[in-house]
Tab-separated table of C-alpha atoms in Angstrom:
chain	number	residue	atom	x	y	z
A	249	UNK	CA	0.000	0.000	0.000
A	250	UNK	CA	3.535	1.834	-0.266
A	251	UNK	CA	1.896	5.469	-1.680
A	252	UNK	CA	5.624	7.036	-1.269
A	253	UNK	CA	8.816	5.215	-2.273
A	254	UNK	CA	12.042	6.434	-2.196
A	255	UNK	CA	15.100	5.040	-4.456
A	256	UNK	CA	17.952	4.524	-4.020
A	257	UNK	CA	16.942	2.356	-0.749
A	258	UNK	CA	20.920	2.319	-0.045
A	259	UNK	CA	24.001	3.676	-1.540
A	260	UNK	CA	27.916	4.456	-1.178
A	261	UNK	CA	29.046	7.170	-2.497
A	262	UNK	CA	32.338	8.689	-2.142
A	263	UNK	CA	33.157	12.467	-1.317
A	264	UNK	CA	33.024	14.840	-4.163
A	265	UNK	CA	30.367	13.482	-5.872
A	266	UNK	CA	27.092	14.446	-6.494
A	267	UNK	CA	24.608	12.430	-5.774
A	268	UNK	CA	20.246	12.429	-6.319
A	269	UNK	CA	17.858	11.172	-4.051
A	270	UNK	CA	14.474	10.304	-6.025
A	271	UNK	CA	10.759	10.313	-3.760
A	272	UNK	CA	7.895	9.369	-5.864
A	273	UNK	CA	4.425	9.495	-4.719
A	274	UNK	CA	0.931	8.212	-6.063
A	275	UNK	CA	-1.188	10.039	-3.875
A	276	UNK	CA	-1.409	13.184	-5.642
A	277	UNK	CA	-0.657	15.339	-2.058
A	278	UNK	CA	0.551	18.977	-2.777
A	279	UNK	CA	3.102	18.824	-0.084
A	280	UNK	CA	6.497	16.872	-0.209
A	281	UNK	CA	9.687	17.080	2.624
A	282	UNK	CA	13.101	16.062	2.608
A	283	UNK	CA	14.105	14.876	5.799
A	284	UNK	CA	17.263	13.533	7.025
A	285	UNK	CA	17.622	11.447	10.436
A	286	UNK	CA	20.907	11.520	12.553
A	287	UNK	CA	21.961	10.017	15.848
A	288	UNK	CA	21.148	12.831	18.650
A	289	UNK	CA	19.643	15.127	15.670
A	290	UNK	CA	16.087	13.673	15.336
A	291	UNK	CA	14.502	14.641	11.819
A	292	UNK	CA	15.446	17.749	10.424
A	293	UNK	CA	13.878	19.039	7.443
A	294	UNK	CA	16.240	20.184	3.974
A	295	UNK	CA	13.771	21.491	1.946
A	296	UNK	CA	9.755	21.016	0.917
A	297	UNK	CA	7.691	21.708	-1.934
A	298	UNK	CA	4.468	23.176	-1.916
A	299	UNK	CA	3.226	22.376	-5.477
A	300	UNK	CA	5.183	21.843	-8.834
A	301	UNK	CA	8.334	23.882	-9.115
A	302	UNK	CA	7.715	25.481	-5.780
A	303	UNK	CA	10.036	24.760	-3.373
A	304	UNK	CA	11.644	25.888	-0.206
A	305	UNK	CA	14.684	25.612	2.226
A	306	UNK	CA	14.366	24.097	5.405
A	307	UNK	CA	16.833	24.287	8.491
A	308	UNK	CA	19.853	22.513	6.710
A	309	UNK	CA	19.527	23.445	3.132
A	310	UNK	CA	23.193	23.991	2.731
A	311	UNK	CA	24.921	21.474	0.013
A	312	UNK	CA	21.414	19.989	-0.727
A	313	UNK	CA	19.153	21.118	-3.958
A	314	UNK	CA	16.026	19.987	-5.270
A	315	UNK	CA	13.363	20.051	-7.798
A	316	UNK	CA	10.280	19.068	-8.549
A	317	UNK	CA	9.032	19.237	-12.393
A	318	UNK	CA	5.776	16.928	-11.412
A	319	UNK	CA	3.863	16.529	-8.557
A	320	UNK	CA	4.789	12.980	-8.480
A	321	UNK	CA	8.228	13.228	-8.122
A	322	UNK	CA	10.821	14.880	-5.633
A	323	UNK	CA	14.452	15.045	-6.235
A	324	UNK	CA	17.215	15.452	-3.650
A	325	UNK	CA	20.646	16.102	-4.931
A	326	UNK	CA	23.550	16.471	-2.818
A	327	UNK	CA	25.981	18.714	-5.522
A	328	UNK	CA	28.638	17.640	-3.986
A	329	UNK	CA	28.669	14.763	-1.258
A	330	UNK	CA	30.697	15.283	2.170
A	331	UNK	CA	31.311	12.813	4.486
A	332	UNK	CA	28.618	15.283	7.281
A	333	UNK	CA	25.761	14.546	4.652
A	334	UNK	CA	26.408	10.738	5.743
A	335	UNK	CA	22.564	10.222	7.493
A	336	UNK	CA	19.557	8.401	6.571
A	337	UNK	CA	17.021	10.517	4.215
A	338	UNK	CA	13.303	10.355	4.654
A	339	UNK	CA	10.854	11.966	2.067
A	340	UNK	CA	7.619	12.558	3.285
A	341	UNK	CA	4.315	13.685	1.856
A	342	UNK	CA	0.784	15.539	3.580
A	343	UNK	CA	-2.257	16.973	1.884
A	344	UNK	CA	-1.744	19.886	4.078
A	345	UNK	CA	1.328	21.806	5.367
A	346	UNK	CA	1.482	21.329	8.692
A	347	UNK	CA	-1.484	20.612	9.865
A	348	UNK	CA	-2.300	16.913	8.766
A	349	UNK	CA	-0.003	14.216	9.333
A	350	UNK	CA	2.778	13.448	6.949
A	351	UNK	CA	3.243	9.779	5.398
A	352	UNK	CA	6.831	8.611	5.088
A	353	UNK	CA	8.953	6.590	2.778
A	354	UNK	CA	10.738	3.761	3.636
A	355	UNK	CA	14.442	5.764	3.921
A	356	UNK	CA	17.140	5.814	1.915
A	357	UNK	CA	20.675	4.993	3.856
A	358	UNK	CA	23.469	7.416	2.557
A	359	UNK	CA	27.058	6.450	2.974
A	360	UNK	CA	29.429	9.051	2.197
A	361	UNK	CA	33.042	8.084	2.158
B	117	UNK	CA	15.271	26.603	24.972
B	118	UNK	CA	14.960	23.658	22.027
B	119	UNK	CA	11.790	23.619	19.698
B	120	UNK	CA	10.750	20.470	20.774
B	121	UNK	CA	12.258	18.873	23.682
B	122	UNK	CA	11.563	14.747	25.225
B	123	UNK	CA	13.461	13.219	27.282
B	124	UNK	CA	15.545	10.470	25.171
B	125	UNK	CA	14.912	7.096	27.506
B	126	UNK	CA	15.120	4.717	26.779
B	127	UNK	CA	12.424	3.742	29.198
B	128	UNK	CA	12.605	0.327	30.050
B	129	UNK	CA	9.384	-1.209	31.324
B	130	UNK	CA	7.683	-4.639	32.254
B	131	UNK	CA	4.934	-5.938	30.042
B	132	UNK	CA	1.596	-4.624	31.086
B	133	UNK	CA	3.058	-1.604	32.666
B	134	UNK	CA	1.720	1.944	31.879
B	135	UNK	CA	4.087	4.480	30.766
B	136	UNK	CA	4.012	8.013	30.364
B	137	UNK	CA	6.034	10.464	28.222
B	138	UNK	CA	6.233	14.057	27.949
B	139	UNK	CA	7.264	16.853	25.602
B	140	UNK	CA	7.321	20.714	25.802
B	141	UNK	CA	7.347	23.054	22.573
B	142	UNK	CA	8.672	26.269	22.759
B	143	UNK	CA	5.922	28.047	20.887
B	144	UNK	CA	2.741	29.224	22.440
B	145	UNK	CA	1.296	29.938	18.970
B	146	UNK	CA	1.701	26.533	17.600
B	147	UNK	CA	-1.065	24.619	16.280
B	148	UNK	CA	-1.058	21.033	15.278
B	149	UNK	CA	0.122	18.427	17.433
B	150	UNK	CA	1.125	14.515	16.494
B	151	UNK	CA	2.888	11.480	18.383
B	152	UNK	CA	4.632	9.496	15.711
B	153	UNK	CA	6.249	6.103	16.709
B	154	UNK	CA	9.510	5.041	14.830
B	155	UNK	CA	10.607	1.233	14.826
B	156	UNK	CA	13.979	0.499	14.563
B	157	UNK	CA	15.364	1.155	11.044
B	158	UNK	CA	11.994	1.765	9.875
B	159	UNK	CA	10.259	5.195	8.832
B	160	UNK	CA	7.932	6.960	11.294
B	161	UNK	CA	4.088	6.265	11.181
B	162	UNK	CA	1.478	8.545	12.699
B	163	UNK	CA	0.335	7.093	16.056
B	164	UNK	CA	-2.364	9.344	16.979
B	165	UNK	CA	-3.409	12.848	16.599
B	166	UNK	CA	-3.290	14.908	20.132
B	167	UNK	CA	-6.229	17.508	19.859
B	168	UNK	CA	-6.894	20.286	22.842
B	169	UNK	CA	-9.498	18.217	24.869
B	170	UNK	CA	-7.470	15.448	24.685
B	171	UNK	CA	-8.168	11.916	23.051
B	172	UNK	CA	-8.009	8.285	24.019
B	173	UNK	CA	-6.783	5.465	21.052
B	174	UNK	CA	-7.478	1.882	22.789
B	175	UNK	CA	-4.593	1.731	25.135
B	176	UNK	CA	-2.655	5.479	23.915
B	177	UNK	CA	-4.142	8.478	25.791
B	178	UNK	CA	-2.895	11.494	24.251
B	179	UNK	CA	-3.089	15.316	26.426
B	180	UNK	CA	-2.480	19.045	25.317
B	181	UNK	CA	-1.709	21.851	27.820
B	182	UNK	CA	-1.646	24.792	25.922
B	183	UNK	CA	-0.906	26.563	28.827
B	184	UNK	CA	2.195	24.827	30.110
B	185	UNK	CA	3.068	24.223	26.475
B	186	UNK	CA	3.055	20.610	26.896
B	187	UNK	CA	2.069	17.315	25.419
B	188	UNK	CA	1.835	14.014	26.788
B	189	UNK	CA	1.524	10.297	25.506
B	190	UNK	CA	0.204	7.511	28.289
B	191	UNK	CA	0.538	4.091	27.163
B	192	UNK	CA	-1.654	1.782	29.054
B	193	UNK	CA	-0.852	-2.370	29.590
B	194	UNK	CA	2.430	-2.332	27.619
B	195	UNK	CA	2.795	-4.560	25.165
B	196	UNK	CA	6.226	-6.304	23.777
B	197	UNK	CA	5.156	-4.510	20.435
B	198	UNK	CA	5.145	-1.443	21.991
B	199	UNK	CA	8.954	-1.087	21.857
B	200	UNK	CA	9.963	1.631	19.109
B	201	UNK	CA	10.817	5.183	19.346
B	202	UNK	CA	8.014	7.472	20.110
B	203	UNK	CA	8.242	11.160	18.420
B	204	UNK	CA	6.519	14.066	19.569
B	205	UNK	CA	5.443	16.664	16.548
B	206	UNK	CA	4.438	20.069	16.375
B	207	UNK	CA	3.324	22.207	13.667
B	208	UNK	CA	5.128	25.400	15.438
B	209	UNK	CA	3.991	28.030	13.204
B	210	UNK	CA	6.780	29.803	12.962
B	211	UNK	CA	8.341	30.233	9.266
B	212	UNK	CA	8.468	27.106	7.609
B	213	UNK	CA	4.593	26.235	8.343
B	214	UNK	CA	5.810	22.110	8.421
B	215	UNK	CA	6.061	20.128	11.733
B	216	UNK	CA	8.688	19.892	13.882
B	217	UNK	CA	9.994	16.579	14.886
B	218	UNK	CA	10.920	16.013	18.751
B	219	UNK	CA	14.108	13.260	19.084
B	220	UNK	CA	12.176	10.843	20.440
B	221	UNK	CA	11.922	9.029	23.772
B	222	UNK	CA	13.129	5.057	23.092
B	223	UNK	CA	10.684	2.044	24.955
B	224	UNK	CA	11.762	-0.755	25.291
B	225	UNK	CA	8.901	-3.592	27.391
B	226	UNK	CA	10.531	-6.662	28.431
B	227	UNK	CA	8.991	-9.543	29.393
């Protein structure tokens, strides 16, 4: 019943490179976060979209882009991976900002080395 | 003061004990209110909605003091499957309009 996945579910990447996180949804929600999760962090959002091409930065935007061309998709790119952006990812998506719950995909591990 | 502060845990508790957990937001403007529970290596799923006059899911009591800026999670008869990470989350209406994820407070129930 997976209405969000995320892909890559895991990957290695090594410092220097850049490196895109993909969250596509089939629910047709307006709203879609970038999350990541650290040890002693909780979740801390990177940026959201409110609609197609509308996006925003969230508290730790810095070294992390994205896009979204469709309201399907939502693209995390790291332009150029550091060994701090090591962390798991979350994408999430809501009908409404911040005041209905948000649904989350399954993670995606990122290894940085 | 942090945004959204629990205490970490873990709480460690018997089977059929009831446990409480707290969190404090530092907004008195803020709006929505969620407990989320997180299993290990999973994603986090929406537990229960916490709503101003307070609401009751089977064994999960969920309270609101707006006043004390305050929200509280009471688990009743612990179960084994009970163990996971339990996030508080608060829409704290101030700039980004998203919510605001406590760090969680870690249950473990034994046996």
């Amino acid at each position: 019943d997976a209405g969000i996945t995320q892909s890559p579910r895991h990957k290695v990447t090594e410092t220097g490179t850049p490196v895109t996180l993909r969250c596509h949804q089939t629910e047709n929600h307006r709203y879609m976060y970038w999350y990541r999760q650290d040890p002693g962090h909780g979740l801390r959002l990177i940026h959201y979209s409110y609609g197609v091409k509308d996006t925003d930065k969230g508290e730790v935007s810095d070294g992390y882009s994205v896009s979204r061309s469709k309201t399907e998709d939502f693209l995390l790119t790291l332009e150029s991976a550091t060994s701090s952006q090591t962390s798991v990812y979350f994408c999430a998506i809501s009908e409404s900002s911040g005041f209905g719950d948000y649904t989350f995909g399954s993670g995606t591990r990122l290894t940085v080395v | 003061r942090k945004e959204v502060e629990q205490d970490p845990g873990p709480f460690n508790v018997p089977e059929g004990a009831t446990v409480a957990f707290n969190c404090t937001y530092s907004n008195s403007a803020s709006q929505s209110f969620f407990w989320y529970r997180q299993d290990c290596r999973k994603e986090p799923k929406l537990l229960m909605s916490v709503y101003s006059s307070g609401n009751e899911d089977g064994r999960f009591t969920a309270q609101l003091n707006r006043a004390s800026q305050y929200i509280s999670l009471l688990i009743r008869d612990s179960k084994l499957s009970d163990s996971a990470t339990y996030l508080c989350v608060v829409n704290l209406n101030s700039g980004y309009s998203t919510l605001t994820f406590g760090k969680g407070t870690m249950l473990l129930v034994s046996p």
